[in-house]
CSV table of N, CA and C and ligand atoms in Angstrom, one decimal:
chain,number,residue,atom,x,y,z
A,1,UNK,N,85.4,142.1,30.0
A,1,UNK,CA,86.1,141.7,28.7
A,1,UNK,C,87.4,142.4,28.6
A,2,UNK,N,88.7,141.5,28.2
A,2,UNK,CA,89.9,142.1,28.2
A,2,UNK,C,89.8,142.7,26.6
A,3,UNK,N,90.8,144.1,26.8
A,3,UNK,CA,90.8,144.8,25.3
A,3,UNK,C,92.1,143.3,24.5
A,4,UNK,N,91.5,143.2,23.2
A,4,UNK,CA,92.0,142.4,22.6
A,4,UNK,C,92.7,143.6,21.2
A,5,UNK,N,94.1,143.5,21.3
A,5,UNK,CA,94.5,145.0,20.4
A,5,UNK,C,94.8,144.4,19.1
A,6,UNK,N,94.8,142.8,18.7
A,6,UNK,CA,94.4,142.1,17.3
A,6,UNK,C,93.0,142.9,16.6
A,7,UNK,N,91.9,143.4,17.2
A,7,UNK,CA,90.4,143.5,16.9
A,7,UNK,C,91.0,144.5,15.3
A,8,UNK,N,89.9,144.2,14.7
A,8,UNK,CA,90.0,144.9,13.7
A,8,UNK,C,89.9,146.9,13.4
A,9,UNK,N,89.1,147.2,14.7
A,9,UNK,CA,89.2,148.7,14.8
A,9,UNK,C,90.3,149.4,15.6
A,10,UNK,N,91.1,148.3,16.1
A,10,UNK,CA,92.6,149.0,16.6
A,10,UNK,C,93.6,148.8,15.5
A,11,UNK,N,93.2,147.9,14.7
A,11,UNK,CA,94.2,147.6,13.4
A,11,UNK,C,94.1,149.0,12.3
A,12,UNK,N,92.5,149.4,12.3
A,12,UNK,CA,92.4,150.6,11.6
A,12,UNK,C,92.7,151.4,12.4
A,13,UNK,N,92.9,151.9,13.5
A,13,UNK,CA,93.4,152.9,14.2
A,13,UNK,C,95.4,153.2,14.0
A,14,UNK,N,95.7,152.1,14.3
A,14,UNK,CA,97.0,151.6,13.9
A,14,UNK,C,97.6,151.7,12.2
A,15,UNK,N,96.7,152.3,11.5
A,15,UNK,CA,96.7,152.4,10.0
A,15,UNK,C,97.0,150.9,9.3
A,16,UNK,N,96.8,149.8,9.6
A,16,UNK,CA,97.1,148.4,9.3
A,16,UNK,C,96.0,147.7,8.5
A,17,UNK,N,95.2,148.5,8.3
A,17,UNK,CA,93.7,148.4,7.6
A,17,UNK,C,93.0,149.4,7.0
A,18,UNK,N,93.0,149.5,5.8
A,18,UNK,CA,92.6,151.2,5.4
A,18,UNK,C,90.9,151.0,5.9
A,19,UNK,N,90.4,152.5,5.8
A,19,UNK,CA,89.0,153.2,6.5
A,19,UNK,C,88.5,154.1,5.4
A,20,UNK,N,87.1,154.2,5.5
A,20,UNK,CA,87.0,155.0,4.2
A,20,UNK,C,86.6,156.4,5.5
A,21,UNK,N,87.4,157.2,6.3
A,21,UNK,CA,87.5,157.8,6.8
A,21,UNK,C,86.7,159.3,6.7
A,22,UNK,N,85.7,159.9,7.5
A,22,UNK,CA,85.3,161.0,7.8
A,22,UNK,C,85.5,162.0,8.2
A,23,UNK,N,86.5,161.9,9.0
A,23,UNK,CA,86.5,162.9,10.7
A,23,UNK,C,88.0,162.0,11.2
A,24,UNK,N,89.1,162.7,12.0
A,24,UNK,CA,90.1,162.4,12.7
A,24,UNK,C,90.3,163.4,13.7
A,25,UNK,N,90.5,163.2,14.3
A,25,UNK,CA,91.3,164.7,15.5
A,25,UNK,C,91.9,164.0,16.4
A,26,UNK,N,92.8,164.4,17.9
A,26,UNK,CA,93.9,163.8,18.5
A,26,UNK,C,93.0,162.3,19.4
A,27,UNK,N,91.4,163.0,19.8
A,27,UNK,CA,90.6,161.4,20.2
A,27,UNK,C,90.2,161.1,19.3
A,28,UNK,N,89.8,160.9,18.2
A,28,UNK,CA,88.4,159.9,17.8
A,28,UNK,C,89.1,159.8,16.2
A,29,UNK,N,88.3,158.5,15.7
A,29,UNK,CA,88.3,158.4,14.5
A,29,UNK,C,86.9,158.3,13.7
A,30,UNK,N,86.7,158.6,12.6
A,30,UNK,CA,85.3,158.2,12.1
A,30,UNK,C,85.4,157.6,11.0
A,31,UNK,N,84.1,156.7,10.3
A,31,UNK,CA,84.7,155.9,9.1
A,31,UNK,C,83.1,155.5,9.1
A,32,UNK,N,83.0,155.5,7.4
A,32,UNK,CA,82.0,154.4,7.0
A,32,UNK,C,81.7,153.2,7.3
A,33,UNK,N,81.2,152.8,7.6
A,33,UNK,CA,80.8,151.1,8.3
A,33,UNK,C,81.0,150.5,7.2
A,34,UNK,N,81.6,149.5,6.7
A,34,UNK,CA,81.4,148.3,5.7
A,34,UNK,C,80.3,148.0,5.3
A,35,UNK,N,79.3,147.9,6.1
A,35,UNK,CA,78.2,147.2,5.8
A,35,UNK,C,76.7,148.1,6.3
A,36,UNK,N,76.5,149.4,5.6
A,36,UNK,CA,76.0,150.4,6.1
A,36,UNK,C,74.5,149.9,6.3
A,37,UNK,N,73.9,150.1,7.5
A,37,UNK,CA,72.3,149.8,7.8
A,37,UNK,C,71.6,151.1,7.4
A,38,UNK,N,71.9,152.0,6.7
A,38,UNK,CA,71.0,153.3,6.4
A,38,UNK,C,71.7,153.7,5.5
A,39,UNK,N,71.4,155.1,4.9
A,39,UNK,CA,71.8,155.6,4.0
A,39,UNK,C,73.1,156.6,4.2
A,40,UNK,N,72.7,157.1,5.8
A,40,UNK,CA,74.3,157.1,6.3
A,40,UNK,C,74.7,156.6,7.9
A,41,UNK,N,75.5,155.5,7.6
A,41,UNK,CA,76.4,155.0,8.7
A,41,UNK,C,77.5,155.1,9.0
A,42,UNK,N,77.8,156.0,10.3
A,42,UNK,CA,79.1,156.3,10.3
A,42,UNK,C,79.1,155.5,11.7
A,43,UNK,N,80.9,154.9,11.6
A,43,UNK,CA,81.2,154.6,13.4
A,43,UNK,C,82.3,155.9,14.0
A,44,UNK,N,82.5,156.0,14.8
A,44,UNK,CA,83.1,156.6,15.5
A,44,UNK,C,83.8,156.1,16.4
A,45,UNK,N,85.1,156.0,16.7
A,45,UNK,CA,86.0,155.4,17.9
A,45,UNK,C,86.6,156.4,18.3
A,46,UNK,N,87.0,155.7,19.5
A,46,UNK,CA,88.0,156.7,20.4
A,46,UNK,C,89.3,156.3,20.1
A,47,UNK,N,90.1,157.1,20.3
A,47,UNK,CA,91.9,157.2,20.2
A,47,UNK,C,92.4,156.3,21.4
A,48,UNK,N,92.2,154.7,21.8
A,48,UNK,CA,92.2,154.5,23.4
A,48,UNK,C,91.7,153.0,23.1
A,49,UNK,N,92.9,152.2,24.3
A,49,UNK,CA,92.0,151.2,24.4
A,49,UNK,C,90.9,150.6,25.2
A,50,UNK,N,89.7,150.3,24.6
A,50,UNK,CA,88.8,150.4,25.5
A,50,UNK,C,87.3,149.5,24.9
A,51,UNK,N,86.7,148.7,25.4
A,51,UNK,CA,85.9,147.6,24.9
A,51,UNK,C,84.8,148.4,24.9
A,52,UNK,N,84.6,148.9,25.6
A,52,UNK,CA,82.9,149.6,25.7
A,52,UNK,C,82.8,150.8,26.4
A,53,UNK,N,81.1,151.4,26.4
A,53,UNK,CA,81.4,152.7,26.9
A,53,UNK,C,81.3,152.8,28.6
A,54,UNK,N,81.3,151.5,29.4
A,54,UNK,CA,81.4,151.3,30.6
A,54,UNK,C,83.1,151.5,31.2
A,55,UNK,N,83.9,150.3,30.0
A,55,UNK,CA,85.3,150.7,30.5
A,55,UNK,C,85.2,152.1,29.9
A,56,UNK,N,85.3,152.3,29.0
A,56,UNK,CA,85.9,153.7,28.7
A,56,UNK,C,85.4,155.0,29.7
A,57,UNK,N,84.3,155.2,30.1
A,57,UNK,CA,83.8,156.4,31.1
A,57,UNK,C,84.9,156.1,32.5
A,58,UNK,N,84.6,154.2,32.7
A,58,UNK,CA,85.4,154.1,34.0
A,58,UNK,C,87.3,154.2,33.5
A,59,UNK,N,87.4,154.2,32.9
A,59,UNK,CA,89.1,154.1,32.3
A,59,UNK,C,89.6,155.2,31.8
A,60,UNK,N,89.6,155.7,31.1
A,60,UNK,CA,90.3,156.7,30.3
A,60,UNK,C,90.1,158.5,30.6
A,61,UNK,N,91.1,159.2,30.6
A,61,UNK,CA,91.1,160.5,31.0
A,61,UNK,C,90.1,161.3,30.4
A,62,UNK,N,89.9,162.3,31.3
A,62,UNK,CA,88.6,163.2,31.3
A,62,UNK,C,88.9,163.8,29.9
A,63,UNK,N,89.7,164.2,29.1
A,63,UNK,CA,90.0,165.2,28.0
A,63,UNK,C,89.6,164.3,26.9
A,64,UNK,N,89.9,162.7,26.6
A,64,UNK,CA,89.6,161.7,25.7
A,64,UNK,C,88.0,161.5,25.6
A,65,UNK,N,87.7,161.3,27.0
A,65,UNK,CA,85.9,161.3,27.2
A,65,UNK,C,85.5,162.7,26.2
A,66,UNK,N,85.8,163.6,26.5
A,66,UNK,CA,85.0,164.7,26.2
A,66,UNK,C,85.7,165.2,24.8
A,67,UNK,N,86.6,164.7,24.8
A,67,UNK,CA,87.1,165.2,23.2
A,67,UNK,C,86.1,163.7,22.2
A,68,UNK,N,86.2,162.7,22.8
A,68,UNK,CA,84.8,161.6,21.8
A,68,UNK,C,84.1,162.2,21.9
A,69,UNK,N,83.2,162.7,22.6
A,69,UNK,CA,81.7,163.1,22.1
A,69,UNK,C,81.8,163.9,21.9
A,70,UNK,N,82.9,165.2,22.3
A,70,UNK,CA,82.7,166.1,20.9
A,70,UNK,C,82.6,165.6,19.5
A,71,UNK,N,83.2,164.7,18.9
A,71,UNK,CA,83.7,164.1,17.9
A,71,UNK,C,82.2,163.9,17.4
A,72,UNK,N,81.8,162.5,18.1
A,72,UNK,CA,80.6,162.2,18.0
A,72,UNK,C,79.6,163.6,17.2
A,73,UNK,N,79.5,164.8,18.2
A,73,UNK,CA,78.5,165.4,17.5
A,73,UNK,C,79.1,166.3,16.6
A,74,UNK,N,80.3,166.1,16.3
A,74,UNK,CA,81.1,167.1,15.0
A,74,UNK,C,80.6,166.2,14.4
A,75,UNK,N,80.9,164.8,14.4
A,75,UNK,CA,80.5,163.6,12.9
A,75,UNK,C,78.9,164.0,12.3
A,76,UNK,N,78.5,164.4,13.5
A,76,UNK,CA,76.6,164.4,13.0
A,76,UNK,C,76.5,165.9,12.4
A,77,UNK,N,77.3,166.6,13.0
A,77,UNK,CA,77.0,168.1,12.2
A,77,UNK,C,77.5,168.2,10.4
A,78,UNK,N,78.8,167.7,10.5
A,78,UNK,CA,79.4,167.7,9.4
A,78,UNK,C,78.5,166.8,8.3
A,79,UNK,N,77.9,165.5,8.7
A,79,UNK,CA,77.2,164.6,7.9
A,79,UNK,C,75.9,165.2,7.4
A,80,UNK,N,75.6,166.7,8.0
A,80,UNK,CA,74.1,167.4,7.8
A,80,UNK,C,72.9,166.4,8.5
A,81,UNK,N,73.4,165.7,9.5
A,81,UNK,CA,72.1,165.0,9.9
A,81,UNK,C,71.2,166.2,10.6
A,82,UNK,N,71.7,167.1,11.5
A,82,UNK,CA,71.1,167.4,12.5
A,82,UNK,C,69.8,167.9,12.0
A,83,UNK,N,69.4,168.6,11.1
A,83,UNK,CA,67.9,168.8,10.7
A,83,UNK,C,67.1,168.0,11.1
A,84,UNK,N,67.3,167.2,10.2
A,84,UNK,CA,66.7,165.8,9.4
A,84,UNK,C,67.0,164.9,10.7
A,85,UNK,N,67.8,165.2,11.9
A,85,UNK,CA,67.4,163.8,12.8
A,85,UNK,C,68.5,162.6,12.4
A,86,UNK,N,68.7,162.3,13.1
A,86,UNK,CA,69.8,160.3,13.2
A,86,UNK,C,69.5,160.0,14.7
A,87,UNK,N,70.3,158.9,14.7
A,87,UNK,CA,69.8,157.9,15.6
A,87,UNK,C,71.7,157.5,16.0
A,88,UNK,N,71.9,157.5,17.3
A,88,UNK,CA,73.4,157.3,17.8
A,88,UNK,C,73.3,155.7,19.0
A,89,UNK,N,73.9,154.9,18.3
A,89,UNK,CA,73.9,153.5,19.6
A,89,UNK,C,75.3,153.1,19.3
A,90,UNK,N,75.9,152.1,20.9
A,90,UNK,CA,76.7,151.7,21.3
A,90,UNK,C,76.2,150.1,21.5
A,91,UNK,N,76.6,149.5,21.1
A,91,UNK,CA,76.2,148.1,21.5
A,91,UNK,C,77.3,147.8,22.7
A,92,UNK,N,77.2,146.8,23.4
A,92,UNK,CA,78.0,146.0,24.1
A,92,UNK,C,77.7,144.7,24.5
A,93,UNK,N,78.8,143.9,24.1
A,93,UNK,CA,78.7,142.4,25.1
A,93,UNK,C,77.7,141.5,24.0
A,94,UNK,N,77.4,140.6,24.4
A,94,UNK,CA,76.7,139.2,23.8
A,94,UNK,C,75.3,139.9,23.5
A,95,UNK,N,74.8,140.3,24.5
A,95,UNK,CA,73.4,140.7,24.0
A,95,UNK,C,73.1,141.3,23.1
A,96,UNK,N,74.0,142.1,23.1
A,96,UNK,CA,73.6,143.4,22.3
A,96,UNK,C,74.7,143.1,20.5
A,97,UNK,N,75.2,142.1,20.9
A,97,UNK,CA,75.5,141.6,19.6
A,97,UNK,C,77.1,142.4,19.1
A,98,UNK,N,77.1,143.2,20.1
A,98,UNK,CA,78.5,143.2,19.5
A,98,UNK,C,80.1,142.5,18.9
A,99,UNK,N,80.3,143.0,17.9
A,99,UNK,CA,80.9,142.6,17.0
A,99,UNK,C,82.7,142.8,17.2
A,100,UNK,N,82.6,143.9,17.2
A,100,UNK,CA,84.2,144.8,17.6
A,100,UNK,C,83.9,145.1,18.9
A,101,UNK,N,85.5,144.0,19.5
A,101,UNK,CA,85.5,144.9,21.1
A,101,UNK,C,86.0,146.2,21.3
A,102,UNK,N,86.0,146.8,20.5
A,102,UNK,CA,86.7,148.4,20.5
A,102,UNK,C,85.4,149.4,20.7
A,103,UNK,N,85.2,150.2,21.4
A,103,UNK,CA,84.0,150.8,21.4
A,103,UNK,C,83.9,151.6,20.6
A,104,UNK,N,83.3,151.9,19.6
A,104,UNK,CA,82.2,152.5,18.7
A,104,UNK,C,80.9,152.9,18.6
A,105,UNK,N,81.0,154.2,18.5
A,105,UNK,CA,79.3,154.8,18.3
A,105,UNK,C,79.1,154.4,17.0
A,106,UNK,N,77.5,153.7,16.5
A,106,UNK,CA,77.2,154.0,15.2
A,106,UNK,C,76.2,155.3,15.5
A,107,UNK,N,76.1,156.1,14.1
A,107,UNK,CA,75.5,157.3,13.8
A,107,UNK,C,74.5,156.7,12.5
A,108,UNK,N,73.4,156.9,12.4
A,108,UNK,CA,72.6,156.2,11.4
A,108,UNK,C,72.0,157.3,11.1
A,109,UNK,N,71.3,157.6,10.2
A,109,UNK,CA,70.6,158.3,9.0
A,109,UNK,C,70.2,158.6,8.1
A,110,UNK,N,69.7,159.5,7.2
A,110,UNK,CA,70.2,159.6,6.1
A,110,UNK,C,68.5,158.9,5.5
A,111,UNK,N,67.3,158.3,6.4
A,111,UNK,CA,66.0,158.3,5.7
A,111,UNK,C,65.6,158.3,7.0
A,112,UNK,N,64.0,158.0,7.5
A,112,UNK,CA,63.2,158.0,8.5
A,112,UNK,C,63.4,156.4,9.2
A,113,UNK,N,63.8,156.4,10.1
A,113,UNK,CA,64.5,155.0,10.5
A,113,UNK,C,63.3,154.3,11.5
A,114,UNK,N,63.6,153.0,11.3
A,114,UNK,CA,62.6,152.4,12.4
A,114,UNK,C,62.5,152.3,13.4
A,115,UNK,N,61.7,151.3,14.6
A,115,UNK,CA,61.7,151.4,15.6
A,115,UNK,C,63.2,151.2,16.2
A,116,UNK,N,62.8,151.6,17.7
A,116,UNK,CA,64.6,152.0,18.0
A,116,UNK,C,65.3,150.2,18.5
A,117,UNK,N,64.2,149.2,18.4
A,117,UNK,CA,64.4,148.0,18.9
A,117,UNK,C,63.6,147.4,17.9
A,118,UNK,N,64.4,146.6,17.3
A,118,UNK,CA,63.7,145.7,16.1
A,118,UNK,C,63.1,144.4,16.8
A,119,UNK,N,63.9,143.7,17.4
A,119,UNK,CA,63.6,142.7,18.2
A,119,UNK,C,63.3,142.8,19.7
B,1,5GP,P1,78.9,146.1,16.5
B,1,5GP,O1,78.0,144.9,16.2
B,1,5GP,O2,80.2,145.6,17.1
B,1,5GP,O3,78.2,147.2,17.2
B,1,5GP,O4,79.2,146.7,15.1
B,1,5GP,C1,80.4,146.5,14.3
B,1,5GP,C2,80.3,147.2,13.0
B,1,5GP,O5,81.5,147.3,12.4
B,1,5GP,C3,79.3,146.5,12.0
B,1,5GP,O6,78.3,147.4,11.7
B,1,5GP,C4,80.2,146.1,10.9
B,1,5GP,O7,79.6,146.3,9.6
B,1,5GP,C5,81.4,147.1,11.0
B,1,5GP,N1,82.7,146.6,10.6
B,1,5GP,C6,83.2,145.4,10.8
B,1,5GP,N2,84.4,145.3,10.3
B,1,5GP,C7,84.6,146.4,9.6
B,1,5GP,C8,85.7,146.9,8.9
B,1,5GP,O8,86.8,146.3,8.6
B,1,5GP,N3,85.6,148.2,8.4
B,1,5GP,C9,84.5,149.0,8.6
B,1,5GP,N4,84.5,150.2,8.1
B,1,5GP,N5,83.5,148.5,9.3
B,1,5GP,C10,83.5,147.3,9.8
């Protein structure tokens, strides 16, 4: 899949779309999901264009990789999940239902969540 830089999480990256914003630093962005599946949903992007976490590991410089998942587990520390437990997925592609071609971690939490595959 080609990066499409219209998608709507490069528009919020681009400040062209406000975010109800969490977490920023030189990779990653974080933000409330619009349409939260738990009590807390956060996404997390990278600073970068990049569809998924296949392109992105094979694409993008080693300091971006490892400055997102830092990111990633700053977002869960600062959110106070880590006690209490969350749940971190990437979707990709048709199957998996993804929505934005921009890659995003969701971070879920925030009550005792269910199975890790609903369907
Ligand atoms: P996907 O299915 O691609 O893994 O998930 C995309 C997520 O982005 C969905 O959970 C959806 O609610 C969220 N989303 C879509 N558009 C927006 C938006 O404009 N702002 C925010 N904050 N979240 C969005």
């Amino acid at each position: 899949m080609t990066y499409d830089s219209e998608n709507i999480f490069a528009k919020i990256l681009r400040g062209e779309i406000p975010c109800d914003k969490v977490y920023e630093d030189a990779h990653a962005l974080a933000f409330h999901d619009i349409n939260p599946q738990a009590p807390v949903h956060i996404l997390v992007i990278p600073k970068g264009a990049y569809v998924s976490m296949a392109d992105f590991t094979a694409s993008a410089p080693a300091d971006l990789i490892a400055g997102f998942f830092r990111a990633v587990g700053q977002v869960a520390r600062e959110a106070e999940l880590e006690d209490a437990g969350y749940r971190i997925l990437a979707n990709a592609g048709a199957d998996a239902h993804q929505e934005v071609p921009h890659l995003h971690i969701h971070i879920f939490g925030g009550k005792r969540l269910g199975p890790m595959l609903t369907r």
